[in-house]
mmCIF file with all atom_site columns, C-alpha atoms in Angstrom:
data_model
loop_
_atom_site.group_PDB
_atom_site.id
_atom_site.type_symbol
_atom_site.label_atom_id
_atom_site.label_alt_id
_atom_site.label_comp_id
_atom_site.label_asym_id
_atom_site.label_entity_id
_atom_site.label_seq_id
_atom_site.pdbx_PDB_ins_code
_atom_site.Cartn_x
_atom_site.Cartn_y
_atom_site.Cartn_z
_atom_site.occupancy
_atom_site.B_iso_or_equiv
_atom_site.pdbx_formal_charge
_atom_site.auth_seq_id
_atom_site.auth_comp_id
_atom_site.auth_asym_id
_atom_site.auth_atom_id
_atom_site.pdbx_PDB_model_num
ATOM 1   C CA . MET W 1 1   ? 147.087 101.232 86.099  1.00 0.00 ? 215 MET W CA 1
ATOM 2   C CA . ASP W 1 2   ? 146.080 98.186  88.701  1.00 0.00 ? 216 ASP W CA 1
ATOM 3   C CA . ALA W 1 3   ? 142.414 97.048  89.002  1.00 0.00 ? 217 ALA W CA 1
ATOM 4   C CA . LEU W 1 4   ? 141.456 99.160  92.158  1.00 0.00 ? 218 LEU W CA 1
ATOM 5   C CA . GLY W 1 5   ? 142.602 101.994 90.515  1.00 0.00 ? 219 GLY W CA 1
ATOM 6   C CA . ILE W 1 6   ? 140.798 101.410 87.307  1.00 0.00 ? 220 ILE W CA 1
ATOM 7   C CA . ALA W 1 7   ? 137.413 100.705 88.463  1.00 0.00 ? 221 ALA W CA 1
ATOM 8   C CA . LEU W 1 8   ? 137.716 103.946 90.853  1.00 0.00 ? 222 LEU W CA 1
ATOM 9   C CA . PHE W 1 9   ? 138.554 105.569 87.593  1.00 0.00 ? 223 PHE W CA 1
ATOM 10  C CA . VAL W 1 10  ? 135.689 104.200 86.042  1.00 0.00 ? 224 VAL W CA 1
ATOM 11  C CA . ALA W 1 11  ? 133.414 105.318 89.145  1.00 0.00 ? 225 ALA W CA 1
ATOM 12  C CA . ILE W 1 12  ? 133.928 108.751 89.676  1.00 0.00 ? 226 ILE W CA 1
ATOM 13  C CA . GLY W 1 13  ? 134.264 109.059 85.861  1.00 0.00 ? 227 GLY W CA 1
ATOM 14  C CA . ILE W 1 14  ? 130.218 107.044 86.409  1.00 0.00 ? 228 ILE W CA 1
ATOM 15  C CA . CYS W 1 15  ? 129.496 110.365 89.776  1.00 0.00 ? 229 CYS W CA 1
ATOM 16  C CA . LEU W 1 16  ? 131.244 113.071 86.952  1.00 0.00 ? 230 LEU W CA 1
ATOM 17  C CA . VAL W 1 17  ? 128.118 112.299 83.787  1.00 0.00 ? 231 VAL W CA 1
ATOM 18  C CA . TRP W 1 18  ? 125.042 111.589 86.811  1.00 0.00 ? 232 TRP W CA 1
ATOM 19  C CA . ALA W 1 19  ? 125.697 115.069 87.929  1.00 0.00 ? 233 ALA W CA 1
ATOM 20  C CA . THR W 1 20  ? 126.210 116.698 83.987  1.00 0.00 ? 234 THR W CA 1
ATOM 21  C CA . ILE W 1 21  ? 123.416 114.650 83.359  1.00 0.00 ? 235 ILE W CA 1
ATOM 22  C CA . HIS W 1 22  ? 121.220 116.061 86.766  1.00 0.00 ? 236 HIS W CA 1
ATOM 23  C CA . ASP W 1 23  ? 121.535 119.155 86.634  1.00 0.00 ? 237 ASP W CA 1
ATOM 24  C CA . ARG W 1 24  ? 120.800 119.324 82.735  1.00 0.00 ? 238 ARG W CA 1
ATOM 25  C CA . VAL W 1 25  ? 117.395 117.306 83.805  1.00 0.00 ? 239 VAL W CA 1
ATOM 26  C CA . ARG W 1 26  ? 117.312 120.543 86.685  1.00 0.00 ? 240 ARG W CA 1
ATOM 27  C CA . ASN W 1 27  ? 117.981 122.557 84.671  1.00 0.00 ? 241 ASN W CA 1
ATOM 28  C CA . ARG W 1 28  ? 115.574 121.333 81.500  1.00 0.00 ? 242 ARG W CA 1
ATOM 29  C CA . ARG W 1 29  ? 112.637 121.690 84.941  1.00 0.00 ? 243 ARG W CA 1
ATOM 30  C CA . VAL W 1 30  ? 113.047 125.131 85.726  1.00 0.00 ? 244 VAL W CA 1
ATOM 31  C CA . SER W 1 31  ? 113.026 126.396 82.329  1.00 0.00 ? 245 SER W CA 1
ATOM 32  C CA . ARG W 1 32  ? 109.851 124.535 81.307  1.00 0.00 ? 246 ARG W CA 1
ATOM 33  C CA . LEU W 1 33  ? 107.935 125.550 84.305  1.00 0.00 ? 247 LEU W CA 1
ATOM 34  C CA . LEU W 1 34  ? 108.610 128.924 84.105  1.00 0.00 ? 248 LEU W CA 1
ATOM 35  C CA . GLU W 1 35  ? 107.911 128.596 80.080  1.00 0.00 ? 249 GLU W CA 1
ATOM 36  C CA . SER W 1 36  ? 104.507 128.210 80.952  1.00 0.00 ? 250 SER W CA 1
ATOM 37  C CA . ARG W 1 37  ? 103.415 131.546 82.418  1.00 0.00 ? 251 ARG W CA 1
ATOM 38  C CA . PRO W 1 38  ? 102.935 134.486 81.132  1.00 0.00 ? 252 PRO W CA 1
ATOM 39  C CA . GLN W 1 39  ? 106.266 136.287 80.178  1.00 0.00 ? 253 GLN W CA 1
ATOM 40  C CA . ARG W 1 40  ? 106.742 139.643 81.754  1.00 0.00 ? 254 ARG W CA 1
ATOM 41  C CA . ASP W 1 41  ? 108.931 142.634 81.550  1.00 0.00 ? 255 ASP W CA 1
ATOM 42  C CA . ASP W 1 42  ? 110.668 144.337 84.130  1.00 0.00 ? 256 ASP W CA 1
ATOM 43  C CA . VAL W 1 43  ? 107.499 147.245 83.864  1.00 0.00 ? 257 VAL W CA 1
ATOM 44  C CA . THR W 1 44  ? 104.862 144.611 84.187  1.00 0.00 ? 258 THR W CA 1
ATOM 45  C CA . PHE W 1 45  ? 106.404 141.956 86.957  1.00 0.00 ? 259 PHE W CA 1
ATOM 46  C CA . ALA W 1 46  ? 106.692 144.654 89.069  1.00 0.00 ? 260 ALA W CA 1
ATOM 47  C CA . GLN W 1 47  ? 102.536 146.184 88.703  1.00 0.00 ? 261 GLN W CA 1
ATOM 48  C CA . ALA W 1 48  ? 101.314 142.386 88.661  1.00 0.00 ? 262 ALA W CA 1
ATOM 49  C CA . PHE W 1 49  ? 103.112 141.123 92.473  1.00 0.00 ? 263 PHE W CA 1
ATOM 50  C CA . PHE W 1 50  ? 103.522 144.387 93.528  1.00 0.00 ? 264 PHE W CA 1
ATOM 51  C CA . PRO W 1 51  ? 101.006 147.126 92.560  1.00 0.00 ? 265 PRO W CA 1
ATOM 52  C CA . ALA W 1 52  ? 101.292 149.184 95.972  1.00 0.00 ? 266 ALA W CA 1
ATOM 53  C CA . SER W 1 53  ? 105.005 150.186 96.654  1.00 0.00 ? 267 SER W CA 1
ATOM 54  C CA . SER W 1 54  ? 107.391 151.370 93.488  1.00 0.00 ? 268 SER W CA 1
ATOM 55  C CA . THR W 1 55  ? 110.159 150.802 95.994  1.00 0.00 ? 269 THR W CA 1
ATOM 56  C CA . GLU W 1 56  ? 109.466 146.698 96.271  1.00 0.00 ? 270 GLU W CA 1
ATOM 57  C CA . GLY W 1 57  ? 108.488 146.378 92.853  1.00 0.00 ? 271 GLY W CA 1
ATOM 58  C CA . THR W 1 58  ? 112.832 147.979 91.914  1.00 0.00 ? 272 THR W CA 1
ATOM 59  C CA . MET W 1 59  ? 114.354 145.445 93.875  1.00 0.00 ? 273 MET W CA 1
ATOM 60  C CA . ALA W 1 60  ? 112.027 143.183 93.226  1.00 0.00 ? 274 ALA W CA 1
ATOM 61  C CA . VAL W 1 61  ? 113.145 143.390 89.858  1.00 0.00 ? 275 VAL W CA 1
ATOM 62  C CA . ARG W 1 62  ? 117.290 143.491 90.160  1.00 0.00 ? 276 ARG W CA 1
ATOM 63  C CA . LEU W 1 63  ? 116.642 140.231 92.411  1.00 0.00 ? 277 LEU W CA 1
ATOM 64  C CA . ARG W 1 64  ? 115.184 138.535 89.343  1.00 0.00 ? 278 ARG W CA 1
ATOM 65  C CA . ALA W 1 65  ? 118.049 139.942 86.789  1.00 0.00 ? 279 ALA W CA 1
ATOM 66  C CA . ILE W 1 66  ? 119.984 138.748 90.003  1.00 0.00 ? 280 ILE W CA 1
ATOM 67  C CA . LEU W 1 67  ? 118.784 135.642 89.404  1.00 0.00 ? 281 LEU W CA 1
ATOM 68  C CA . GLU W 1 68  ? 118.332 135.381 85.775  1.00 0.00 ? 282 GLU W CA 1
ATOM 69  C CA . ASP W 1 69  ? 122.154 136.237 85.873  1.00 0.00 ? 283 ASP W CA 1
ATOM 70  C CA . ASN W 1 70  ? 123.449 134.352 88.443  1.00 0.00 ? 284 ASN W CA 1
ATOM 71  C CA . LEU W 1 71  ? 120.978 130.929 87.552  1.00 0.00 ? 285 LEU W CA 1
ATOM 72  C CA . ASP W 1 72  ? 121.662 131.440 83.677  1.00 0.00 ? 286 ASP W CA 1
ATOM 73  C CA . GLN W 1 73  ? 117.918 131.133 82.551  1.00 0.00 ? 287 GLN W CA 1
ATOM 74  C CA . SER W 1 74  ? 115.340 132.842 81.747  1.00 0.00 ? 288 SER W CA 1
ATOM 75  C CA . MET W 1 75  ? 113.432 135.051 84.345  1.00 0.00 ? 289 MET W CA 1
ATOM 76  C CA . LYS W 1 76  ? 110.436 136.122 82.447  1.00 0.00 ? 290 LYS W CA 1
ATOM 77  C CA . GLY W 1 77  ? 107.606 133.664 83.935  1.00 0.00 ? 291 GLY W CA 1
ATOM 78  C CA . LEU W 1 78  ? 109.556 134.409 87.252  1.00 0.00 ? 292 LEU W CA 1
ATOM 79  C CA . ASP W 1 79  ? 106.455 134.462 90.897  1.00 0.00 ? 293 ASP W CA 1
ATOM 80  C CA . PRO W 1 80  ? 107.650 135.763 93.835  1.00 0.00 ? 294 PRO W CA 1
ATOM 81  C CA . ASP W 1 81  ? 105.624 132.496 95.842  1.00 0.00 ? 295 ASP W CA 1
ATOM 82  C CA . ASP W 1 82  ? 108.991 130.042 93.739  1.00 0.00 ? 296 ASP W CA 1
ATOM 83  C CA . ARG W 1 83  ? 110.416 127.977 95.821  1.00 0.00 ? 297 ARG W CA 1
ATOM 84  C CA . LEU W 1 84  ? 114.441 128.980 95.173  1.00 0.00 ? 298 LEU W CA 1
ATOM 85  C CA . ASP W 1 85  ? 115.889 125.091 95.966  1.00 0.00 ? 299 ASP W CA 1
ATOM 86  C CA . GLU W 1 86  ? 112.845 123.330 94.231  1.00 0.00 ? 300 GLU W CA 1
ATOM 87  C CA . ASP W 1 87  ? 111.330 125.351 92.347  1.00 0.00 ? 301 ASP W CA 1
ATOM 88  C CA . LEU W 1 88  ? 114.311 127.451 90.669  1.00 0.00 ? 302 LEU W CA 1
ATOM 89  C CA . ASN W 1 89  ? 118.104 125.439 91.290  1.00 0.00 ? 303 ASN W CA 1
ATOM 90  C CA . ALA W 1 90  ? 118.996 128.698 93.041  1.00 0.00 ? 304 ALA W CA 1
ATOM 91  C CA . GLU W 1 91  ? 120.964 126.045 96.119  1.00 0.00 ? 305 GLU W CA 1
ATOM 92  C CA . LEU W 1 92  ? 120.919 129.605 97.547  1.00 0.00 ? 306 LEU W CA 1
ATOM 93  C CA . LEU W 1 93  ? 122.928 127.732 101.267 1.00 0.00 ? 307 LEU W CA 1
ATOM 94  C CA . THR W 1 94  ? 125.070 126.173 98.555  1.00 0.00 ? 308 THR W CA 1
ATOM 95  C CA . ASN W 1 95  ? 125.321 128.880 95.359  1.00 0.00 ? 309 ASN W CA 1
ATOM 96  C CA . PRO W 1 96  ? 128.254 131.428 96.516  1.00 0.00 ? 310 PRO W CA 1
ATOM 97  C CA . HIS W 1 97  ? 128.245 133.529 93.618  1.00 0.00 ? 311 HIS W CA 1
ATOM 98  C CA . LEU W 1 98  ? 124.260 134.739 93.870  1.00 0.00 ? 312 LEU W CA 1
ATOM 99  C CA . PHE W 1 99  ? 124.921 135.635 97.186  1.00 0.00 ? 313 PHE W CA 1
ATOM 100 C CA . TRP W 1 100 ? 128.131 137.559 96.756  1.00 0.00 ? 314 TRP W CA 1
ATOM 101 C CA . ALA W 1 101 ? 126.058 138.788 93.655  1.00 0.00 ? 315 ALA W CA 1
ATOM 102 C CA . LEU W 1 102 ? 123.197 140.018 96.274  1.00 0.00 ? 316 LEU W CA 1
ATOM 103 C CA . GLU W 1 103 ? 125.274 141.494 98.634  1.00 0.00 ? 317 GLU W CA 1
ATOM 104 C CA . GLU W 1 104 ? 126.814 143.418 95.716  1.00 0.00 ? 318 GLU W CA 1
ATOM 105 C CA . GLU W 1 105 ? 123.761 144.775 94.477  1.00 0.00 ? 319 GLU W CA 1
ATOM 106 C CA . PHE W 1 106 ? 122.247 145.623 97.919  1.00 0.00 ? 320 PHE W CA 1
ATOM 107 C CA . GLY W 1 107 ? 124.565 146.648 100.283 1.00 0.00 ? 321 GLY W CA 1
ATOM 108 C CA . ILE W 1 108 ? 123.559 142.959 102.592 1.00 0.00 ? 322 ILE W CA 1
ATOM 109 C CA . LYS W 1 109 ? 126.977 143.007 105.188 1.00 0.00 ? 323 LYS W CA 1
ATOM 110 C CA . THR W 1 110 ? 128.544 139.929 107.024 1.00 0.00 ? 324 THR W CA 1
ATOM 111 C CA . SER W 1 111 ? 130.122 139.582 109.481 1.00 0.00 ? 325 SER W CA 1
ATOM 112 C CA . VAL W 1 112 ? 132.462 136.477 110.307 1.00 0.00 ? 326 VAL W CA 1
ATOM 113 C CA . MET W 1 113 ? 131.642 136.992 113.724 1.00 0.00 ? 327 MET W CA 1
ATOM 114 C CA . THR W 1 114 ? 127.569 136.341 113.495 1.00 0.00 ? 328 THR W CA 1
ATOM 115 C CA . TYR W 1 115 ? 128.366 133.966 109.875 1.00 0.00 ? 329 TYR W CA 1
ATOM 116 C CA . ALA W 1 116 ? 126.190 130.371 112.053 1.00 0.00 ? 330 ALA W CA 1
ATOM 117 C CA . GLU W 1 117 ? 123.636 133.627 112.262 1.00 0.00 ? 331 GLU W CA 1
ATOM 118 C CA . HIS W 1 118 ? 123.648 134.791 109.102 1.00 0.00 ? 332 HIS W CA 1
ATOM 119 C CA . GLU W 1 119 ? 123.376 131.019 107.857 1.00 0.00 ? 333 GLU W CA 1
ATOM 120 C CA . SER W 1 120 ? 120.458 130.192 109.672 1.00 0.00 ? 334 SER W CA 1
ATOM 121 C CA . ASP W 1 121 ? 118.718 133.609 108.007 1.00 0.00 ? 335 ASP W CA 1
ATOM 122 C CA . LEU W 1 122 ? 119.435 132.231 104.611 1.00 0.00 ? 336 LEU W CA 1
ATOM 123 C CA . GLY W 1 123 ? 118.433 128.588 105.861 1.00 0.00 ? 337 GLY W CA 1
ATOM 124 C CA . SER W 1 124 ? 115.161 130.345 106.682 1.00 0.00 ? 338 SER W CA 1
ATOM 125 C CA . VAL W 1 125 ? 114.324 132.044 103.075 1.00 0.00 ? 339 VAL W CA 1
ATOM 126 C CA . LYS W 1 126 ? 112.500 129.386 101.552 1.00 0.00 ? 340 LYS W CA 1
ATOM 127 C CA . THR W 1 127 ? 110.399 132.040 98.402  1.00 0.00 ? 341 THR W CA 1
ATOM 128 C CA . VAL W 1 128 ? 111.641 134.571 95.888  1.00 0.00 ? 342 VAL W CA 1
ATOM 129 C CA . GLY W 1 129 ? 109.089 136.486 98.162  1.00 0.00 ? 343 GLY W CA 1
ATOM 130 C CA . ASP W 1 130 ? 111.517 135.487 101.210 1.00 0.00 ? 344 ASP W CA 1
ATOM 131 C CA . LEU W 1 131 ? 114.346 136.575 99.627  1.00 0.00 ? 345 LEU W CA 1
ATOM 132 C CA . LEU W 1 132 ? 113.121 139.806 98.808  1.00 0.00 ? 346 LEU W CA 1
ATOM 133 C CA . SER W 1 133 ? 112.340 140.506 102.217 1.00 0.00 ? 347 SER W CA 1
ATOM 134 C CA . PHE W 1 134 ? 115.477 139.143 103.399 1.00 0.00 ? 348 PHE W CA 1
ATOM 135 C CA . VAL W 1 135 ? 117.538 141.626 101.544 1.00 0.00 ? 349 VAL W CA 1
ATOM 136 C CA . GLU W 1 136 ? 115.101 144.397 101.910 1.00 0.00 ? 350 GLU W CA 1
ATOM 137 C CA . ARG W 1 137 ? 115.478 144.606 105.293 1.00 0.00 ? 351 ARG W CA 1
#
């Protein structure tokens, strides 16, 4: 292996290590944020944030379960104002597994003809509350 090959190998290794450390730091930050808040079970979560609508509360609980499963984090401290990307590291636009889980749970359908429009709609979803409104449509 020549010097260029070794340099490329080392550079790729450094990038992979940096990406792994970066993800762990972000996940730790998400955990700390959520753990610093009151820990709510499903009933308390629905009542605290959606007291006027049991339907919306039920959907919010289902959404929280999907986020918890997909992000591999406890969402007991979740708040509807939490930002998906900045606070939860959800990366909705680049996380197909999360969107597929939402499609399956809430029956969201996306046709290939409207993908650009759909992506534009997702781009406007910034918070957990926005995401709940999106899946309620």
